[in-house]
Short mmCIF file of C-alpha atoms and ligand atoms in Angstrom, two decimals:
data_model
loop_
_atom_site.label_atom_id
_atom_site.label_comp_id
_atom_site.label_asym_id
_atom_site.label_seq_id
_atom_site.Cartn_x
_atom_site.Cartn_y
_atom_site.Cartn_z
CA UNK A 262 -28.69 -2.84 -8.95
CA UNK A 263 -28.35 -0.36 -6.08
CA UNK A 264 -24.59 -0.70 -6.49
CA UNK A 265 -24.55 1.32 -9.69
CA UNK A 266 -26.30 4.18 -7.96
CA UNK A 267 -25.57 6.14 -4.84
CA UNK A 268 -22.96 8.68 -4.01
CA UNK A 269 -19.95 6.70 -5.14
CA UNK A 270 -20.93 6.08 -8.71
CA UNK A 271 -18.26 8.44 -10.05
CA UNK A 272 -15.56 6.33 -8.44
CA UNK A 273 -16.02 3.58 -10.99
CA UNK A 274 -14.93 5.89 -13.78
CA UNK A 275 -11.90 7.18 -12.00
CA UNK A 276 -9.15 5.16 -13.66
CA UNK A 277 -10.44 4.80 -17.22
CA UNK A 278 -13.21 7.18 -17.95
CA UNK A 279 -15.74 5.97 -20.45
CA UNK A 280 -16.36 9.07 -22.53
CA UNK A 281 -19.75 7.84 -23.67
CA UNK A 282 -21.17 6.77 -20.36
CA UNK A 283 -24.15 8.51 -18.82
CA UNK A 284 -22.19 9.02 -15.62
CA UNK A 285 -19.48 10.83 -17.47
CA UNK A 286 -21.94 13.22 -19.08
CA UNK A 287 -23.55 13.69 -15.69
CA UNK A 288 -20.19 14.55 -14.19
CA UNK A 289 -19.37 16.88 -17.10
CA UNK A 290 -22.53 18.93 -16.62
CA UNK A 291 -22.09 19.02 -12.86
CA UNK A 292 -18.43 20.01 -13.15
CA UNK A 293 -19.22 22.86 -15.51
CA UNK A 294 -21.60 24.25 -12.88
CA UNK A 295 -19.44 23.58 -9.83
CA UNK A 296 -17.20 26.62 -10.06
CA UNK A 297 -20.09 29.03 -10.66
CA UNK A 298 -22.07 27.45 -7.82
CA UNK A 299 -19.04 27.70 -5.52
CA UNK A 300 -19.08 23.99 -4.74
CA UNK A 301 -15.32 23.56 -4.42
CA UNK A 302 -13.63 23.72 -1.04
CA UNK A 303 -10.00 23.63 -0.01
CA UNK A 304 -8.78 21.42 2.79
CA UNK A 305 -5.31 21.98 4.18
CA UNK A 306 -2.90 19.36 5.45
CA UNK A 307 0.14 20.32 7.55
CA UNK A 308 3.67 19.44 6.52
CA UNK A 309 5.80 19.13 9.64
CA UNK A 310 9.40 20.24 10.05
CA UNK A 311 11.37 17.27 11.39
CA UNK A 312 13.69 19.50 13.41
CA UNK A 313 11.08 21.58 15.24
CA UNK A 314 7.97 19.37 14.85
CA UNK A 315 6.14 22.54 13.93
CA UNK A 316 3.94 23.19 10.92
CA UNK A 317 6.18 24.40 8.14
CA UNK A 318 3.70 24.37 5.30
CA UNK A 319 0.10 23.55 4.44
CA UNK A 320 -0.81 21.61 1.32
CA UNK A 321 -4.04 22.79 -0.31
CA UNK A 322 -6.20 19.80 -1.31
CA UNK A 323 -9.40 20.43 -3.21
CA UNK A 324 -12.73 18.71 -2.54
CA UNK A 325 -15.99 19.05 -4.36
CA UNK A 326 -19.06 19.54 -2.20
CA UNK A 327 -21.46 18.02 -4.67
CA UNK A 328 -25.12 18.96 -4.13
CA UNK A 329 -26.31 15.34 -4.09
CA UNK A 330 -23.22 13.09 -4.02
CA UNK A 331 -21.50 14.52 -0.96
CA UNK A 332 -17.86 15.48 -0.59
CA UNK A 333 -15.96 14.18 -3.61
CA UNK A 334 -12.26 13.38 -3.80
CA UNK A 335 -9.99 15.19 -6.26
CA UNK A 336 -8.81 11.80 -7.49
CA UNK A 337 -12.26 11.43 -9.02
CA UNK A 338 -12.85 14.81 -10.62
CA UNK A 339 -9.47 16.46 -11.27
CA UNK A 340 -8.55 14.09 -14.14
CA UNK A 341 -12.01 14.65 -15.65
CA UNK A 342 -11.68 18.42 -15.28
CA UNK A 343 -8.31 18.21 -16.99
CA UNK A 344 -9.74 16.18 -19.83
CA UNK A 345 -12.69 18.53 -20.30
CA UNK A 346 -10.52 21.62 -20.35
CA UNK A 347 -12.04 22.85 -17.10
CA UNK A 348 -8.83 22.66 -15.10
CA UNK A 349 -7.72 26.18 -15.89
CA UNK A 350 -10.66 27.78 -14.08
CA UNK A 351 -10.50 25.34 -11.18
CA UNK A 352 -6.73 25.71 -10.84
CA UNK A 353 -6.97 29.50 -10.87
CA UNK A 354 -9.58 29.33 -8.11
CA UNK A 355 -7.42 26.97 -6.02
CA UNK A 356 -4.36 29.18 -6.34
CA UNK A 357 -6.13 32.38 -5.43
CA UNK A 358 -8.10 30.82 -2.55
CA UNK A 359 -4.99 29.14 -1.10
CA UNK A 360 -2.95 32.38 -1.30
CA UNK A 361 -5.81 34.42 0.17
CA UNK A 362 -6.20 31.97 3.07
CA UNK A 363 -2.46 31.97 3.69
CA UNK A 364 -2.29 35.75 3.84
CA UNK A 365 -5.06 35.58 6.47
CA UNK A 366 -3.25 32.79 8.34
CA UNK A 367 -0.10 34.91 8.48
CA UNK A 368 -1.81 37.17 11.00
CA UNK A 369 -1.42 34.42 13.59
CA UNK A 370 1.30 32.26 12.00
CA UNK A 371 3.57 34.53 9.97
CA UNK A 372 6.07 31.91 8.82
CA UNK A 373 3.80 29.14 7.52
CA UNK A 374 3.99 28.38 3.81
CA UNK A 375 1.50 26.99 1.26
CA UNK A 376 1.78 24.21 -1.31
CA UNK A 377 -0.53 23.98 -4.32
CA UNK A 378 -0.76 21.04 -6.75
CA UNK A 379 -0.63 21.51 -10.51
CA UNK A 380 -1.85 19.14 -13.20
CA UNK A 381 0.18 18.50 -16.35
CA UNK A 382 -2.15 20.79 -18.25
CA UNK A 383 -1.67 23.63 -15.82
CA UNK A 384 2.09 23.23 -15.73
CA UNK A 385 2.41 23.22 -19.51
CA UNK A 386 0.20 26.28 -19.90
CA UNK A 387 2.42 29.02 -21.40
CA UNK A 388 0.55 31.56 -19.29
CA UNK A 389 1.35 29.83 -15.98
CA UNK A 390 4.14 32.14 -14.83
CA UNK A 391 2.04 35.19 -15.65
CA UNK A 392 -0.99 33.75 -13.87
CA UNK A 393 0.96 32.93 -10.73
CA UNK A 394 2.48 36.39 -10.72
CA UNK A 395 -0.92 38.03 -10.97
CA UNK A 396 -2.25 35.98 -8.01
CA UNK A 397 0.79 36.95 -5.92
CA UNK A 398 0.27 40.59 -6.84
CA UNK A 399 -3.44 40.45 -6.12
CA UNK A 400 -3.12 38.71 -2.74
CA UNK A 401 0.13 40.41 -1.69
CA UNK A 402 1.73 37.05 -0.87
CA UNK A 403 5.52 37.00 -1.36
CA UNK A 404 6.50 34.20 -3.77
CA UNK A 405 8.79 32.47 -1.29
CA UNK A 406 5.71 31.38 0.71
CA UNK A 407 4.28 29.46 -2.24
CA UNK A 408 5.30 25.96 -3.27
CA UNK A 409 4.04 24.47 -6.52
CA UNK A 410 3.88 20.67 -6.60
CA UNK A 411 4.45 18.98 -9.94
CA UNK A 412 5.21 15.38 -10.89
CA UNK A 413 8.16 13.83 -12.66
CA UNK A 414 6.28 13.06 -15.85
CA UNK A 415 5.44 16.74 -16.35
CA UNK A 416 9.15 17.50 -16.52
CA UNK A 417 10.21 14.70 -18.80
CA UNK A 418 7.69 15.15 -21.58
CA UNK A 419 9.00 18.59 -22.56
CA UNK A 420 12.19 19.12 -20.63
CA UNK A 421 13.34 22.37 -22.25
CA UNK A 422 9.97 24.03 -21.88
CA UNK A 423 9.73 22.80 -18.31
CA UNK A 424 13.12 24.28 -17.47
CA UNK A 425 12.00 27.67 -18.78
CA UNK A 426 8.78 27.56 -16.78
CA UNK A 427 10.67 26.59 -13.64
CA UNK A 428 13.14 29.42 -14.17
CA UNK A 429 10.27 31.90 -14.52
CA UNK A 430 8.72 30.63 -11.30
CA UNK A 431 12.04 30.65 -9.43
CA UNK A 432 12.49 34.31 -10.39
CA UNK A 433 9.41 35.10 -8.31
CA UNK A 434 10.80 33.14 -5.40
CA UNK A 435 8.40 30.22 -5.87
CA UNK A 436 9.42 26.92 -4.28
CA UNK A 437 9.19 23.79 -6.44
CA UNK A 438 8.36 20.32 -5.15
CA UNK A 439 8.33 17.02 -7.01
CA UNK A 440 5.20 15.21 -5.83
CA UNK A 441 4.63 11.44 -5.64
CA UNK A 442 8.32 10.82 -6.21
CA UNK A 443 9.22 7.32 -7.30
CA UNK A 444 5.96 6.51 -9.04
CA UNK A 445 6.86 7.91 -12.47
CA UNK A 446 9.86 7.59 -14.74
CA UNK A 447 12.66 9.45 -13.12
CA UNK A 448 16.34 9.71 -12.66
CA UNK A 449 17.94 11.67 -9.91
CA UNK A 450 20.75 12.64 -12.26
CA UNK A 451 18.46 14.65 -14.46
CA UNK A 452 16.62 16.12 -11.48
CA UNK A 453 19.97 17.70 -10.65
CA UNK A 454 19.71 19.84 -13.78
CA UNK A 455 16.41 21.37 -12.71
CA UNK A 456 15.87 24.16 -10.19
CA UNK A 457 13.97 22.02 -7.68
CA UNK A 458 13.68 22.45 -3.92
CA UNK A 459 11.62 19.61 -2.47
CA UNK A 460 11.08 15.99 -3.25
CA UNK A 461 8.04 14.23 -1.82
CA UNK A 462 8.50 10.49 -1.36
CA UNK A 463 5.27 8.87 -2.48
CA UNK A 464 3.01 7.37 0.14
CA UNK A 465 3.23 3.95 -1.53
CA UNK A 466 6.83 3.64 -0.25
CA UNK A 467 6.01 4.80 3.27
CA UNK A 468 2.83 2.77 3.66
CA UNK A 469 4.41 -0.63 4.40
CA UNK A 470 7.25 0.53 6.62
CA UNK A 471 8.43 -1.31 8.71
CA UNK A 472 7.06 -4.55 7.21
CA UNK A 473 8.44 -4.17 3.71
CA UNK A 474 12.23 -4.23 3.52
CA UNK A 475 12.37 -3.09 -0.11
CA UNK A 476 10.28 -0.03 0.64
CA UNK A 477 12.54 0.83 3.55
CA UNK A 478 15.63 0.50 1.36
CA UNK A 479 14.07 2.62 -1.38
CA UNK A 480 12.90 5.30 1.04
CA UNK A 481 16.28 5.50 2.75
CA UNK A 482 18.10 5.63 -0.59
CA UNK A 483 15.81 8.33 -2.01
CA UNK A 484 16.26 10.49 1.10
CA UNK A 485 20.01 10.12 1.01
CA UNK A 486 20.40 10.74 -2.74
CA UNK A 487 17.98 13.64 -2.76
CA UNK A 488 19.87 15.34 0.04
CA UNK A 489 23.13 14.92 -1.86
CA UNK A 490 21.44 16.85 -4.65
CA UNK A 491 20.48 19.53 -2.09
CA UNK A 492 16.80 18.71 -2.19
CA UNK A 493 14.67 18.75 0.97
CA UNK A 494 12.70 15.56 1.45
CA UNK A 495 9.06 15.28 2.54
CA UNK A 496 7.68 11.83 3.39
CA UNK A 497 4.02 11.52 2.40
CA UNK A 498 1.45 9.38 4.16
CA UNK A 499 3.13 9.05 7.56
CA UNK A 500 0.55 7.24 9.64
CA UNK A 501 2.41 5.42 12.41
CA UNK A 502 5.02 6.07 15.09
CA UNK A 503 7.14 3.28 13.58
CA UNK A 504 7.19 5.02 10.21
CA UNK A 505 8.09 8.27 11.91
CA UNK A 506 10.97 6.66 13.80
CA UNK A 507 12.29 5.10 10.61
CA UNK A 508 12.13 8.42 8.77
CA UNK A 509 13.76 10.23 11.69
CA UNK A 510 16.52 7.65 11.69
CA UNK A 511 17.10 8.37 8.01
CA UNK A 512 17.16 12.15 8.45
CA UNK A 513 14.02 12.91 6.49
CA UNK A 514 13.44 16.69 6.55
CA UNK A 515 9.64 16.93 6.63
CA UNK A 516 6.65 14.71 7.37
CA UNK A 517 3.09 14.75 6.11
CA UNK A 518 0.40 12.30 7.08
CA UNK A 519 -2.50 11.31 9.26
CA UNK A 520 -0.16 10.75 12.22
CA UNK A 521 0.10 14.53 12.44
CA UNK A 522 -3.15 15.64 10.84
CA UNK A 523 -5.63 14.83 8.14
CA UNK A 524 -6.44 17.59 5.66
CA UNK A 525 -8.75 20.11 7.40
CA UNK A 526 -10.98 22.98 6.32
CA UNK A 527 -9.53 26.42 6.94
CA UNK A 528 -11.80 27.04 9.94
CA UNK A 529 -10.29 24.07 11.80
CA UNK A 530 -6.64 24.95 11.25
CA UNK A 531 -6.23 27.07 14.34
CA UNK A 532 -7.14 24.02 16.43
CA UNK A 533 -4.60 21.95 14.53
CA UNK A 534 -1.88 24.51 15.25
CA UNK A 535 -2.81 24.55 18.94
CA UNK A 536 -2.91 20.76 19.24
CA UNK A 537 0.46 20.48 17.53
CA UNK A 538 2.01 22.89 20.02
CA UNK A 539 0.42 21.06 22.95
CA UNK A 540 1.84 17.77 21.70
CA UNK A 541 5.22 19.40 21.31
CA UNK A 542 5.12 20.68 24.89
CA UNK A 543 4.23 17.23 26.17
CA UNK A 544 7.10 15.66 24.28
CA UNK A 545 9.52 18.14 25.79
CA UNK A 546 8.22 17.44 29.31
P1 C2E Y 816 -1.14 14.51 -3.48
O1 C2E Y 816 -0.76 15.86 -3.94
O2 C2E Y 816 -0.08 13.48 -3.47
O3 C2E Y 816 -1.76 14.73 -2.03
C1 C2E Y 816 -1.61 13.83 -0.97
C2 C2E Y 816 -2.82 12.94 -0.83
O4 C2E Y 816 -2.57 11.97 0.16
C3 C2E Y 816 -4.08 13.68 -0.38
O5 C2E Y 816 -5.20 13.03 -0.94
C4 C2E Y 816 -4.05 13.45 1.12
O6 C2E Y 816 -5.32 13.56 1.72
C5 C2E Y 816 -3.54 12.04 1.19
N1 C2E Y 816 -2.87 11.73 2.44
C6 C2E Y 816 -2.09 12.53 3.18
N2 C2E Y 816 -1.63 11.91 4.27
C7 C2E Y 816 -2.15 10.67 4.23
C8 C2E Y 816 -2.03 9.53 5.09
O7 C2E Y 816 -1.36 9.54 6.13
N3 C2E Y 816 -2.71 8.40 4.72
C9 C2E Y 816 -3.46 8.36 3.59
N4 C2E Y 816 -4.09 7.23 3.31
N5 C2E Y 816 -3.57 9.41 2.74
C10 C2E Y 816 -2.93 10.53 3.07
P2 C2E Y 816 -6.36 13.84 -1.64
O8 C2E Y 816 -6.65 15.08 -0.87
O9 C2E Y 816 -7.47 12.89 -1.90
O10 C2E Y 816 -5.73 14.29 -3.01
C11 C2E Y 816 -5.38 13.33 -3.97
C12 C2E Y 816 -4.62 13.94 -5.11
O11 C2E Y 816 -5.44 14.84 -5.85
C13 C2E Y 816 -3.44 14.79 -4.66
O12 C2E Y 816 -2.36 13.94 -4.36
C14 C2E Y 816 -3.21 15.63 -5.88
O13 C2E Y 816 -2.50 14.94 -6.86
C15 C2E Y 816 -4.63 15.85 -6.38
N6 C2E Y 816 -5.12 17.16 -5.93
C16 C2E Y 816 -5.67 17.51 -4.75
N7 C2E Y 816 -6.00 18.81 -4.72
C17 C2E Y 816 -5.64 19.32 -5.91
C18 C2E Y 816 -5.71 20.63 -6.50
O14 C2E Y 816 -6.15 21.61 -5.90
N8 C2E Y 816 -5.23 20.75 -7.78
C19 C2E Y 816 -4.70 19.70 -8.46
N9 C2E Y 816 -4.23 19.91 -9.70
N10 C2E Y 816 -4.61 18.46 -7.94
C20 C2E Y 816 -5.07 18.28 -6.69
MG1 MG Y 817 0.67 17.14 -3.62
MG1 MG Y 818 1.80 13.72 -3.15
MG1 MG Y 819 0.11 11.38 -3.93
#
């Protein structure tokens, strides 16, 4: 009884949303209001440079501060927003907020970059290049500071269109990352044909290092092949020292995960930067 209520009742509809359920309608109404009511917040998670152990980039990760259900995960509401045609507004807000925050951050950390996730719907929007350009113009952020994260499936479905979009983005200096690599249909040989910069090894491969030999083999192979194709590799979900040592041993270029920092609200980032530098000093000593 009580199980069907409470703050987690959206979770149930995450994977396969029942379009006719009361919860879905509830979520639809709430989602339509969320942007107007300014209920979305961005958290930022550092991506660490393996060479310097410094913060190279921040990934913007949206949360929904729901008036009654608490802080909701994007896994729950982004797919629904996409399905309802609400992603455009949300995505535009994310992009502008992330770029605005980065410009502010540059006052104290002038080299740090920003990564923003795109859904399939956003990536296939013919207006995407124009929209990104207008946000860069408005915020004054040079394109080379912005990474857009897309997934393999977004490229495969309409390869020619995707290539054109990527070319338009590259012209502005935008950096392109393939997110969750290894979870979709992919072939490194076709990735070679696309103007890509980063490949993010999905957390599912990193999670069971060092217990799972297959995952270690896959991770090592992906790092090595990606680098042969001149792609920089980010390992997602690095949680333990053992995982870090394994990735270091396999020359991974960047790390992201709870071992370094969880995603944090903007106001807490300065502390994260300071702590990271303190850690670095201690390691040197
Ligand atoms: P993602 O882009 O692959 O982001 C990485 C996810 O892994 C984030 O979950 C992050 O909090 C989590 N993570 C990072 N390090 C660790 C770790 O060490 N351990 C564990 N267990 N998890 C870790 P989050 O924030 O819940 O986001 C989930 C997904 O939602 C993202 O996956 C991305 O696909 C999507 N998403 C988030 N924000 C946005 C957004 O603004 N726009 C769009 N289109 N999608 C977004
Ligand atoms: Mg991502
Ligand atoms: Mg990812
Ligand atoms: Mg992921």
